[in-house]
PDB file of C-alpha atoms in Angstrom:
ATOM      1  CA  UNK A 289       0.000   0.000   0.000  1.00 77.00           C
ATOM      2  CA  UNK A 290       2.672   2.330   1.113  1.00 79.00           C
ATOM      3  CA  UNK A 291       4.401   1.417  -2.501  1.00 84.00           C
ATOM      4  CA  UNK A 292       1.181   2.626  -4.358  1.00 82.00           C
ATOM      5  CA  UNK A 293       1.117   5.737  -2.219  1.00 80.00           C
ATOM      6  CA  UNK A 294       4.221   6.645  -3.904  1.00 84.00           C
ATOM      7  CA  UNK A 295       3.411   5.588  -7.127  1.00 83.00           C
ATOM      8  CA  UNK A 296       0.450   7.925  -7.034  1.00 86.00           C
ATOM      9  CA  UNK A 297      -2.731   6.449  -6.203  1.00 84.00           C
ATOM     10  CA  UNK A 298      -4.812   8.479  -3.674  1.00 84.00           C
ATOM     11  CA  UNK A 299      -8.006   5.860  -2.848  1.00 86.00           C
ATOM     12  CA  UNK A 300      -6.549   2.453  -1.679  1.00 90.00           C
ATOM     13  CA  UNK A 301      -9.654   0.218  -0.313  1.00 93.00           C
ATOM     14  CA  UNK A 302      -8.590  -3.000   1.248  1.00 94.00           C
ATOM     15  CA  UNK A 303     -11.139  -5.853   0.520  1.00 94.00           C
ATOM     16  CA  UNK A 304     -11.791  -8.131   3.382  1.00 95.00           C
ATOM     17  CA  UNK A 305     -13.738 -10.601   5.742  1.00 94.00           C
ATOM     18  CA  UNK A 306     -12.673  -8.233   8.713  1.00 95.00           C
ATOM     19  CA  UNK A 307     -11.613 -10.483  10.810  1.00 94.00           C
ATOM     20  CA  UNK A 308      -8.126  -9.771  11.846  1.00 96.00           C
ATOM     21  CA  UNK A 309      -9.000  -6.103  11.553  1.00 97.00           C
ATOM     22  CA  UNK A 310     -12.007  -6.884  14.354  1.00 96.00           C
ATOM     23  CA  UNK A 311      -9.668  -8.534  16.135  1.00 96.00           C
ATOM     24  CA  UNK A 312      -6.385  -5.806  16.141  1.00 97.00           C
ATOM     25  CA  UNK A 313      -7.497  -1.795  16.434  1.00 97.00           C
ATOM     26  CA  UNK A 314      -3.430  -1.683  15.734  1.00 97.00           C
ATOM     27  CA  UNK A 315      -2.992  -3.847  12.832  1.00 97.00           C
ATOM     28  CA  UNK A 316      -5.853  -1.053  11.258  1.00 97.00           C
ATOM     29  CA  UNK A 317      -3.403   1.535  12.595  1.00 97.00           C
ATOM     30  CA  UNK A 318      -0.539   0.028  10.603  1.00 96.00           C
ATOM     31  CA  UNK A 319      -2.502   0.275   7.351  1.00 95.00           C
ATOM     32  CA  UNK A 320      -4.087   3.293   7.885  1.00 95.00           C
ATOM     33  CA  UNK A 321      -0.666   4.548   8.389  1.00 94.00           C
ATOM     34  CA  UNK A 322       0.355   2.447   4.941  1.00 92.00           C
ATOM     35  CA  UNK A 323      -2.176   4.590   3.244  1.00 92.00           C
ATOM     36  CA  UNK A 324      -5.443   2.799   3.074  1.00 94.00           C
ATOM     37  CA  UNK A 325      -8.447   4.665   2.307  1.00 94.00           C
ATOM     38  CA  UNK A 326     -11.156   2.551   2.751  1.00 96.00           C
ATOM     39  CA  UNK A 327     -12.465  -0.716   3.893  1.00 97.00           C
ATOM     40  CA  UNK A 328     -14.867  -3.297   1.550  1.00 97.00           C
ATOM     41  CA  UNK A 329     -16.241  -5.749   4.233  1.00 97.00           C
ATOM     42  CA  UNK A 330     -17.555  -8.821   3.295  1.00 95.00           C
ATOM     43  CA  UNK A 331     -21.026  -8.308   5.330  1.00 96.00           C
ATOM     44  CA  UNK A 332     -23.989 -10.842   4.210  1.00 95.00           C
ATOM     45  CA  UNK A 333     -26.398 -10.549   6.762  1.00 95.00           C
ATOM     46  CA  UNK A 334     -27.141  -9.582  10.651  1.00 95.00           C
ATOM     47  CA  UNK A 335     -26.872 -12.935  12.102  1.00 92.00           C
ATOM     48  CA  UNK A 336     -24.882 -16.316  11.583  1.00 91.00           C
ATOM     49  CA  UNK A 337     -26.988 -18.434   9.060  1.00 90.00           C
ATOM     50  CA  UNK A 338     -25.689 -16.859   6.071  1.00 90.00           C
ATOM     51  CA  UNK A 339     -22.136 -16.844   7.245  1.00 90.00           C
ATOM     52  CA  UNK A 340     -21.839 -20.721   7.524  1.00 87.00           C
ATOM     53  CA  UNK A 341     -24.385 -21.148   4.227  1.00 85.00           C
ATOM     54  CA  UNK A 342     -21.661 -18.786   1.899  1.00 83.00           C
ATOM     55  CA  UNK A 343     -18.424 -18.879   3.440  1.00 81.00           C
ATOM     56  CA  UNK A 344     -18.175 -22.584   5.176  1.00 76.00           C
ATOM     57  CA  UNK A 345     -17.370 -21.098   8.809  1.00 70.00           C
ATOM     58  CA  UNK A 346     -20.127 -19.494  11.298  1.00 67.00           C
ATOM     59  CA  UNK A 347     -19.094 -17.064  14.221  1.00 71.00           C
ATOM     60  CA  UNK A 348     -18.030 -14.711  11.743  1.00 88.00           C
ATOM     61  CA  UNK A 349     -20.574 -11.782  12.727  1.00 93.00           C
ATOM     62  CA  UNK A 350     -18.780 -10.663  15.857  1.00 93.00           C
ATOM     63  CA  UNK A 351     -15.502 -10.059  13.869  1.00 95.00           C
ATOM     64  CA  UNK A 352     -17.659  -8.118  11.330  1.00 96.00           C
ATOM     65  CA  UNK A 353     -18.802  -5.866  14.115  1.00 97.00           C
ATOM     66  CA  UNK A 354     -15.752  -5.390  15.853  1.00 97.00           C
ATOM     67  CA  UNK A 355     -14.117  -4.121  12.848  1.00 97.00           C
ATOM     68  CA  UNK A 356     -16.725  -1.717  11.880  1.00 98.00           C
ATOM     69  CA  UNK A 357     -16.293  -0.535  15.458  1.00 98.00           C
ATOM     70  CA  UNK A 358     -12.303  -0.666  15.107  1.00 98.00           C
ATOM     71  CA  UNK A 359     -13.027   1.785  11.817  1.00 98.00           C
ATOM     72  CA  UNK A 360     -15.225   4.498  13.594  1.00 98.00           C
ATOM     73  CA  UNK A 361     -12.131   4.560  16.185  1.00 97.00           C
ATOM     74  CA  UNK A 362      -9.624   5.169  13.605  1.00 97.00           C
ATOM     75  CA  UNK A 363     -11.752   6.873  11.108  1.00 97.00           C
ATOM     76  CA  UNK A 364     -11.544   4.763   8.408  1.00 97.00           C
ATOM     77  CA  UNK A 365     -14.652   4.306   5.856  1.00 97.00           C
ATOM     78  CA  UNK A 366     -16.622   1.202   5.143  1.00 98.00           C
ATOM     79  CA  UNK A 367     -18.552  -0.384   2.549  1.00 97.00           C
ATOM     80  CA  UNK A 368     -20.503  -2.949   3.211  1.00 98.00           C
ATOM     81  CA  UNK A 369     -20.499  -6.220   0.442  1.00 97.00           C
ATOM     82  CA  UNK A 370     -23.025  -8.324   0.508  1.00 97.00           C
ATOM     83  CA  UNK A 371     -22.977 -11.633  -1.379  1.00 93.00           C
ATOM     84  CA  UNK A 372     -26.535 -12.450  -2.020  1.00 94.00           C
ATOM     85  CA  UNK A 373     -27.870 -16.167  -2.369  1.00 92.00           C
ATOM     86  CA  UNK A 374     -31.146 -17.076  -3.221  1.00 91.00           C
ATOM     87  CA  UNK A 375     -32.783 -19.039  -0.200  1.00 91.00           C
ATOM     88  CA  UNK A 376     -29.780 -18.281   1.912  1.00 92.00           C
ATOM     89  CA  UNK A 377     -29.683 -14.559   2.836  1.00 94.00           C
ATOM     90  CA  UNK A 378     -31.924 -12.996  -0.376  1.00 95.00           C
ATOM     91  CA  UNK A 379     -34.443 -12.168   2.557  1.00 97.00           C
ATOM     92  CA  UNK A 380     -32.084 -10.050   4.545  1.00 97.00           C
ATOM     93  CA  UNK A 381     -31.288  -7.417   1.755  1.00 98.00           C
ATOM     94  CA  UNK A 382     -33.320  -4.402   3.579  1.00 98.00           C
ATOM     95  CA  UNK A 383     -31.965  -5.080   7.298  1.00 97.00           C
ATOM     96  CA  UNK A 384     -28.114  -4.817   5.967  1.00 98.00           C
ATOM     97  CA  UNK A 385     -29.591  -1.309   3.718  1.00 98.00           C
ATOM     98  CA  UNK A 386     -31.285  -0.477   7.645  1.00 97.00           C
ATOM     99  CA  UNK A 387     -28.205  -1.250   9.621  1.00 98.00           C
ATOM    100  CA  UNK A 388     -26.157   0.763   6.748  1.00 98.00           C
ATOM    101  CA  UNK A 389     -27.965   3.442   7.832  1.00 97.00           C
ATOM    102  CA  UNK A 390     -27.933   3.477  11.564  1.00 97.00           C
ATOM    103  CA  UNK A 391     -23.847   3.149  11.406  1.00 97.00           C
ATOM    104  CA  UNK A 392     -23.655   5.915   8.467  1.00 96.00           C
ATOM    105  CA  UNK A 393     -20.859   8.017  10.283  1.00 96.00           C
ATOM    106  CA  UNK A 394     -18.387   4.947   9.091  1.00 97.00           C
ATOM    107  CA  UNK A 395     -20.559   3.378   6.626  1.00 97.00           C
ATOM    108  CA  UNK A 396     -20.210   5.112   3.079  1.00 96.00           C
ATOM    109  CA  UNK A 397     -22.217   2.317   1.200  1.00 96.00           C
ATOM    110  CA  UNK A 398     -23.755  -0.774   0.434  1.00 98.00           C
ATOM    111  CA  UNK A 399     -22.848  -2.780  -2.728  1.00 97.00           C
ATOM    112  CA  UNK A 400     -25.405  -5.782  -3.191  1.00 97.00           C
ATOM    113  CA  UNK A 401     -23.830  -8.550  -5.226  1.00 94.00           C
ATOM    114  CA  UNK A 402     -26.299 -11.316  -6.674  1.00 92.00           C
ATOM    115  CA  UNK A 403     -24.103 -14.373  -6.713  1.00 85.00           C
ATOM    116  CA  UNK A 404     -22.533 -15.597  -9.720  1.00 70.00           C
ATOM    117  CA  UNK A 405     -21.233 -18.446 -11.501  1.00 63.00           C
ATOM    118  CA  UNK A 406     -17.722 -18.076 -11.179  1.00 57.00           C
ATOM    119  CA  UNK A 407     -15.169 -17.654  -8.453  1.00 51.00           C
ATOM    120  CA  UNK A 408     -15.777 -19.472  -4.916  1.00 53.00           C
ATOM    121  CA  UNK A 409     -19.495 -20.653  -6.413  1.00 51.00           C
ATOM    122  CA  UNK A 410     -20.052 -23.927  -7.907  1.00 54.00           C
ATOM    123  CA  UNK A 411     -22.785 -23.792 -11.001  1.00 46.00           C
ATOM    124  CA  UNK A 412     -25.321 -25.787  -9.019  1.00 52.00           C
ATOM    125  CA  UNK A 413     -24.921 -24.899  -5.785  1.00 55.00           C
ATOM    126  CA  UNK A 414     -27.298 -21.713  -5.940  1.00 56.00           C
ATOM    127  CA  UNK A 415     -30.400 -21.070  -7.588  1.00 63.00           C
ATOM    128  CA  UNK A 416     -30.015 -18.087 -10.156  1.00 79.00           C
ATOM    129  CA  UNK A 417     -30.858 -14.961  -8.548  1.00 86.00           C
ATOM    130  CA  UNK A 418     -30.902 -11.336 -10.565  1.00 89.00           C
ATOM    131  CA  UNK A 419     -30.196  -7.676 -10.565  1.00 92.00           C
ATOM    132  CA  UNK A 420     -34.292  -7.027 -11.480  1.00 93.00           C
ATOM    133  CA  UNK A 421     -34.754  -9.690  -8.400  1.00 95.00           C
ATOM    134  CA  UNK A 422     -32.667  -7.745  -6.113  1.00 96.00           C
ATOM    135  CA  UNK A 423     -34.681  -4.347  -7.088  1.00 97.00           C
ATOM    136  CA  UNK A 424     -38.108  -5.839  -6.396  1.00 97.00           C
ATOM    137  CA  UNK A 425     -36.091  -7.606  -3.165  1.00 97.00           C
ATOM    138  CA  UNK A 426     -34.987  -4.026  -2.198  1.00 98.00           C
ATOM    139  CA  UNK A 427     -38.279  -2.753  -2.698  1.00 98.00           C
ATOM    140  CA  UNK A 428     -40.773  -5.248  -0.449  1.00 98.00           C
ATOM    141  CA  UNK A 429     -37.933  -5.516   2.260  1.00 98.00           C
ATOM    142  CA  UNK A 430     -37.399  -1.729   2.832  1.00 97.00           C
ATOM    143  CA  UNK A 431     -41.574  -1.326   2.756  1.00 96.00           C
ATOM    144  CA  UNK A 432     -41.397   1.129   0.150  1.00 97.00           C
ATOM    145  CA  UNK A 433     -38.845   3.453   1.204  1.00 97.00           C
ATOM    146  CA  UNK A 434     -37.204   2.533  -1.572  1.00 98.00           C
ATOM    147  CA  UNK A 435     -38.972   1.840  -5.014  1.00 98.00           C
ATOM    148  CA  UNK A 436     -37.566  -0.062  -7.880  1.00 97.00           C
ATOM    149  CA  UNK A 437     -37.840   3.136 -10.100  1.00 96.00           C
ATOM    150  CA  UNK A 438     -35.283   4.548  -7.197  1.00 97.00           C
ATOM    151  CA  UNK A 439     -32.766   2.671  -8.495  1.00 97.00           C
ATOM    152  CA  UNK A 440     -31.131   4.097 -11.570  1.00 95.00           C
ATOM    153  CA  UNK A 441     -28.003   2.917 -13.645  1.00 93.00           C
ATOM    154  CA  UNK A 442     -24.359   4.441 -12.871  1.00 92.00           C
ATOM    155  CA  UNK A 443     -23.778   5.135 -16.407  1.00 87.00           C
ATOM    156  CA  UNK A 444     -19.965   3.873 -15.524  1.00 83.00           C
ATOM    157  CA  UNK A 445     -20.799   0.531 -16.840  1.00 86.00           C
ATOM    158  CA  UNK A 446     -23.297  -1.316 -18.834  1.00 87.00           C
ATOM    159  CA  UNK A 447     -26.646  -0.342 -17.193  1.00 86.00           C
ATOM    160  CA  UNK A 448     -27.090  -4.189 -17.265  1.00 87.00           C
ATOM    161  CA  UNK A 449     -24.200  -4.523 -14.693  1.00 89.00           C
ATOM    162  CA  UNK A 450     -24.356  -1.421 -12.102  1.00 93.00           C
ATOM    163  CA  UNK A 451     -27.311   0.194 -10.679  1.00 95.00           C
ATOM    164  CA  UNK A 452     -28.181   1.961  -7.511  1.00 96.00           C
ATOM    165  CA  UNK A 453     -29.456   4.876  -5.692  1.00 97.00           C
ATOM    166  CA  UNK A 454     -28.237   7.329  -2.980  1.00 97.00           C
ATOM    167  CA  UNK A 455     -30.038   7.506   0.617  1.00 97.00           C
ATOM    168  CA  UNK A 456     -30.626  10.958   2.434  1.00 97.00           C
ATOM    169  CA  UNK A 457     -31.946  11.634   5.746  1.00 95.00           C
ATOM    170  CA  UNK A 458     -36.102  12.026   5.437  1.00 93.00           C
ATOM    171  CA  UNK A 459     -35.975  14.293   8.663  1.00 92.00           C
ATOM    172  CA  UNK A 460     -37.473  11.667  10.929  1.00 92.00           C
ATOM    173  CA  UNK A 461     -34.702   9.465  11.854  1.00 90.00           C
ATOM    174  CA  UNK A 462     -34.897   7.359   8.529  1.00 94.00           C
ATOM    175  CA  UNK A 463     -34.235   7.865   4.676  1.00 97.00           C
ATOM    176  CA  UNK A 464     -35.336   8.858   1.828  1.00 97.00           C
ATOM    177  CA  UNK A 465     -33.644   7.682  -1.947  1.00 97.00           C
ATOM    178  CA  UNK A 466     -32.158  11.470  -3.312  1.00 96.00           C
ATOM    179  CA  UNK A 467     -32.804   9.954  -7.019  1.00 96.00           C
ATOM    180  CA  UNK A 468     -36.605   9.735  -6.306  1.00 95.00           C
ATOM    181  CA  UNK A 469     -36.095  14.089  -7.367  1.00 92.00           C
ATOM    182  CA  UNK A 470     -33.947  13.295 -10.087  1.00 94.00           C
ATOM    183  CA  UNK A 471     -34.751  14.253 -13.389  1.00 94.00           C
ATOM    184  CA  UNK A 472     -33.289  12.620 -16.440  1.00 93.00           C
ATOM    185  CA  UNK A 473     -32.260  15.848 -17.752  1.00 96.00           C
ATOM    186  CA  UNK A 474     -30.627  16.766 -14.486  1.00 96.00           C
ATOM    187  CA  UNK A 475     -28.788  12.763 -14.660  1.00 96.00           C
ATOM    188  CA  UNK A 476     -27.761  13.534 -18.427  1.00 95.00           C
ATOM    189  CA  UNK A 477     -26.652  17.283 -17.439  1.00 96.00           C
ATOM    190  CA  UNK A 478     -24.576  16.746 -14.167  1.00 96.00           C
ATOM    191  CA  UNK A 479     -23.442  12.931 -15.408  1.00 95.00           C
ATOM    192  CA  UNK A 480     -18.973  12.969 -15.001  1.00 93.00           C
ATOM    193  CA  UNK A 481     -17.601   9.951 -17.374  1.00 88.00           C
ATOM    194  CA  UNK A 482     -14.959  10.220 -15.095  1.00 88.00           C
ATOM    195  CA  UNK A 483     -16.975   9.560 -11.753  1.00 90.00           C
ATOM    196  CA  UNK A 484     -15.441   5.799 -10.240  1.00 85.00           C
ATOM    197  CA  UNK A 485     -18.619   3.759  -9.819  1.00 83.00           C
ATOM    198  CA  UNK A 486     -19.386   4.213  -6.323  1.00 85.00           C
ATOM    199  CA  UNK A 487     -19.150   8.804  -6.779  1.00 91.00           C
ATOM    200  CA  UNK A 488     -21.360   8.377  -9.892  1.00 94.00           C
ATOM    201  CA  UNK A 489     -24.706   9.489  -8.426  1.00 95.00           C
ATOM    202  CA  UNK A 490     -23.391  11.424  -5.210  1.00 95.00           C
ATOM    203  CA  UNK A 491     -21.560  13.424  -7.761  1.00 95.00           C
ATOM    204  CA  UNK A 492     -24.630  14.276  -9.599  1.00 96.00           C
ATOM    205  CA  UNK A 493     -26.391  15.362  -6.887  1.00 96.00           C
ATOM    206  CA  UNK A 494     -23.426  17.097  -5.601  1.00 96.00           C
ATOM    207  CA  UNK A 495     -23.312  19.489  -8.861  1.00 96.00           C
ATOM    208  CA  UNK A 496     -27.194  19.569  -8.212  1.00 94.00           C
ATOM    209  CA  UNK A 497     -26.629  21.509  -4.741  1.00 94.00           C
ATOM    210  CA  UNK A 498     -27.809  18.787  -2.872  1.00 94.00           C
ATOM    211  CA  UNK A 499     -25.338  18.047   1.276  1.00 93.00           C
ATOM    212  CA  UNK A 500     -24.286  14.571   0.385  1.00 92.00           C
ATOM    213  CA  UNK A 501     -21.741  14.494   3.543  1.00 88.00           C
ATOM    214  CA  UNK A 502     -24.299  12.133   5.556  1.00 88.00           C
ATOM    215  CA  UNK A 503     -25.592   9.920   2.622  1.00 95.00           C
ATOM    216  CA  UNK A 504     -25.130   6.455   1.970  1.00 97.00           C
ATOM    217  CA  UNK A 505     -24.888   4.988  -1.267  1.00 96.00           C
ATOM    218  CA  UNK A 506     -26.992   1.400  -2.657  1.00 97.00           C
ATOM    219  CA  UNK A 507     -25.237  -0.086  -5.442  1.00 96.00           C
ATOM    220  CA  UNK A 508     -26.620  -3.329  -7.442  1.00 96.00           C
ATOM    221  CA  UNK A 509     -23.485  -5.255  -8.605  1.00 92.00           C
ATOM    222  CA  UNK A 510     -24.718  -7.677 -11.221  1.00 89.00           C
ATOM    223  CA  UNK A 511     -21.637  -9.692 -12.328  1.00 87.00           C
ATOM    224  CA  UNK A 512     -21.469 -11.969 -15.499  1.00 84.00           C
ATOM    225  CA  UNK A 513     -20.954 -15.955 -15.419  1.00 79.00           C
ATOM    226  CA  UNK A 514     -19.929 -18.309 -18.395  1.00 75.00           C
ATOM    227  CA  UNK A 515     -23.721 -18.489 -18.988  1.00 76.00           C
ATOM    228  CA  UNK A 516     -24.285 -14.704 -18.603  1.00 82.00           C
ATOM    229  CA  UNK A 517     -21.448 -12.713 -20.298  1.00 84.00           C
ATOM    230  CA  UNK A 518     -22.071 -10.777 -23.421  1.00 88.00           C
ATOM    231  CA  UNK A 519     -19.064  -9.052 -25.239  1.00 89.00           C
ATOM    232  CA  UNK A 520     -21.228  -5.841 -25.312  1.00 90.00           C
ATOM    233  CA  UNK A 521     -21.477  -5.882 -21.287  1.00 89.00           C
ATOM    234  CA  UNK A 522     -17.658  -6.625 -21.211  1.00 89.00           C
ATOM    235  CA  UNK A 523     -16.382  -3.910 -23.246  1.00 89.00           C
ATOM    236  CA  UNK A 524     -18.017  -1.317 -21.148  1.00 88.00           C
ATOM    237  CA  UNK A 525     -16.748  -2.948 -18.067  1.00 87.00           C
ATOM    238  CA  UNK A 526     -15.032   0.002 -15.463  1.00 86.00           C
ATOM    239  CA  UNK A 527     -13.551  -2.829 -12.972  1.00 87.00           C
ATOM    240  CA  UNK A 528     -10.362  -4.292 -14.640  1.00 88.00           C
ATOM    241  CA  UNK A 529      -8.110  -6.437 -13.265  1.00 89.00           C
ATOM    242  CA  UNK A 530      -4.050  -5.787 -14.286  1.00 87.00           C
ATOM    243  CA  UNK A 531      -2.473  -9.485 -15.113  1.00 87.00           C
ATOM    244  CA  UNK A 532       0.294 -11.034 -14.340  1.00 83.00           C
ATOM    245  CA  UNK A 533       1.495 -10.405 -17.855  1.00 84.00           C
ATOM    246  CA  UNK A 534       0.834  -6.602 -18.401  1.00 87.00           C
ATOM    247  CA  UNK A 535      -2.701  -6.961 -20.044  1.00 89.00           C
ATOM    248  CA  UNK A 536      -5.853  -5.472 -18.329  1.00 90.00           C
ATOM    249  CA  UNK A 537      -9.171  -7.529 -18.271  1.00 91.00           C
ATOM    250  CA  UNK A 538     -12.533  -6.893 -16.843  1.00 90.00           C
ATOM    251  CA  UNK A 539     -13.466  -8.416 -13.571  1.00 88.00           C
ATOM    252  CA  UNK A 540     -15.883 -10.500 -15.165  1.00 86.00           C
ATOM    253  CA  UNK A 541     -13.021 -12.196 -17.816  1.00 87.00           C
ATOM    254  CA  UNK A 542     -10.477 -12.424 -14.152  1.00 89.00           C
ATOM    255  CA  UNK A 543     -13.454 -14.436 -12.458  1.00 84.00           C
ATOM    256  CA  UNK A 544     -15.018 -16.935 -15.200  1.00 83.00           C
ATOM    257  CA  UNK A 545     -14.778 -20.146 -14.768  1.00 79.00           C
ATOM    258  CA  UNK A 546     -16.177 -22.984 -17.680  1.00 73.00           C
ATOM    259  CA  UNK A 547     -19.261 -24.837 -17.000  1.00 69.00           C
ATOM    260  CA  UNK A 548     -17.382 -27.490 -15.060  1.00 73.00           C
ATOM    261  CA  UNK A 549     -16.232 -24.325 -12.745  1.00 72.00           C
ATOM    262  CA  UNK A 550     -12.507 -24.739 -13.754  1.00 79.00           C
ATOM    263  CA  UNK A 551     -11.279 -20.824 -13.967  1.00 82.00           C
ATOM    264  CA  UNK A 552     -10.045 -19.981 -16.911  1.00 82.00           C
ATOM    265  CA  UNK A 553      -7.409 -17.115 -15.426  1.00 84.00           C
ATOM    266  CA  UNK A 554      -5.282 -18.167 -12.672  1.00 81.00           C
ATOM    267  CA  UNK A 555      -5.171 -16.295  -9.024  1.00 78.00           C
ATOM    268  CA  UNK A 556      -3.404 -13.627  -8.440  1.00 71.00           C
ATOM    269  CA  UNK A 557      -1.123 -15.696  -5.973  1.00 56.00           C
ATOM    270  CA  UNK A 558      -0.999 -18.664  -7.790  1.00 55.00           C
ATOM    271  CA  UNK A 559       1.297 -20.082 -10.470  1.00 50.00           C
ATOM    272  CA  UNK A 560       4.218 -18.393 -12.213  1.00 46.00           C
ATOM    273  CA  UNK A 561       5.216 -15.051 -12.575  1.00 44.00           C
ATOM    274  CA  UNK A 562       7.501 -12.858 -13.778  1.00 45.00           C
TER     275      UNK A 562
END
């Protein structure tokens, strides 16, 4: 991290399960102190179940919280990740979007991620679960406080892969989707090319005059699987991955597997390099 610092890159987000981080405030110190800007937590749901369901290992959930508590000490920001799995934790979308909310000094975000295909998941160990499914999911689970027409696409990616919306206080202790005012002139007139995926609509309604300092942001990542991926939706990707041998690839390409689930790409960590 400290390396990238000096080769110039100003937003370093560690991904992680959070669990040595929950378990050391001073390991956080030592990569705050490396440069880190940000943490992605792994964060599927508010109790065990879905844990020991995704991940193979249960007990996880007090490590989650820990860290998130380690992060308001040291004033680091959090996104929260959740890996959603039909029949494991797809009921459980609007609590994580609640508790977002209640802990929105240190949490910046929510990404939702649909599970996919590729990767850790085996092609028939989940049934398929969707984008549109999360929307309506979103929808039922948050009673209404957010609506699927809410949820608009980043514009940093096929609309087919990134969607989301941007949550501001209502006044009375909950929230209230800023995109619900947003016009599609204002979207096409304020819209940055430029804006990573996760700034896309706070910068919008930034140039709109709208206090975005105590928002949270809802973002629908719907990753592609060998049975999924369409070149259009891959040249359009904005999350690359830098290989081993100099080339850049979308995420999607880094994280397909065949439909025996044998990855095409290898790990970064695993076999040769140069």
């Amino acid at each position: 991290m400290a390396t990238a610092r000096e080769h110039g890159f100003t937003g370093i987000e560690v991904n992680t399960n959070g669990i040595v981080i929950g378990r050391s405030e001073d390991y956080l110190l030592e990569l705050a102190a490396a440069g880190i800007t940000g943490i992605y937590l792994s964060f599927d749901g508010l109790d065990e179940d879905p844990y020991e369901a995704i991940c193979g290992k249960a007990a996880m959930l007090y490590d989650k919280l820990a860290c998130i508590e380690n992060c308001r000490n040291v004033g680091i920001p959090i996104v929260l990740c959740m890996t959603i799995v039909k029949g494991v934790n797809d009921d459980r979308i609007g609590e994580v979007i609640d508790f977002a909310w209640e802990n929105a000094d240190i949490v910046l975000g929510v990404a939702l991620q649909p599970a996919f295909t590729s990767g850790r998941f085996e092609p028939s160990e989940y049934a398929p679960y969707t984008a549109g499914d999360t929307m309506l999911d979103i929808e039922e689970q948050t009673g209404g406080r957010i609506r699927v027409p809410d949820i608009m696409p980043l514009g940093c990616s096929d609309p087919l892969c990134d969607t989301g919306t941007f949550l501001l206080s209502d006044g009375r202790g909950s929230y209230v989707p800023a995109t619900r005012d947003l016009t599609r002139e204002e979207y096409l007139r304020y819209f940055d090319p430029a804006s990573p995926q996760g700034a896309v609509l706070p910068d919008i309604l930034y140039k709109k005059g709208i206090d975005i300092r105590e928002g949270v942001s809802v973002i629908i990542m719907n990753y592609m699987d060998a049975m999924t991926t369409t070149i259009e939706r891959m040249r359009e990707c904005s999350m690359t991955v830098a290989m081993k041998d100099g080339r850049v690839i979308p995420f999607c390409s880094y994280q397909m597997t065949n439909a025996a689930g044998e990855r095409i790409y290898d790990m970064w960590g695993t076999g040769p390099t140069e």
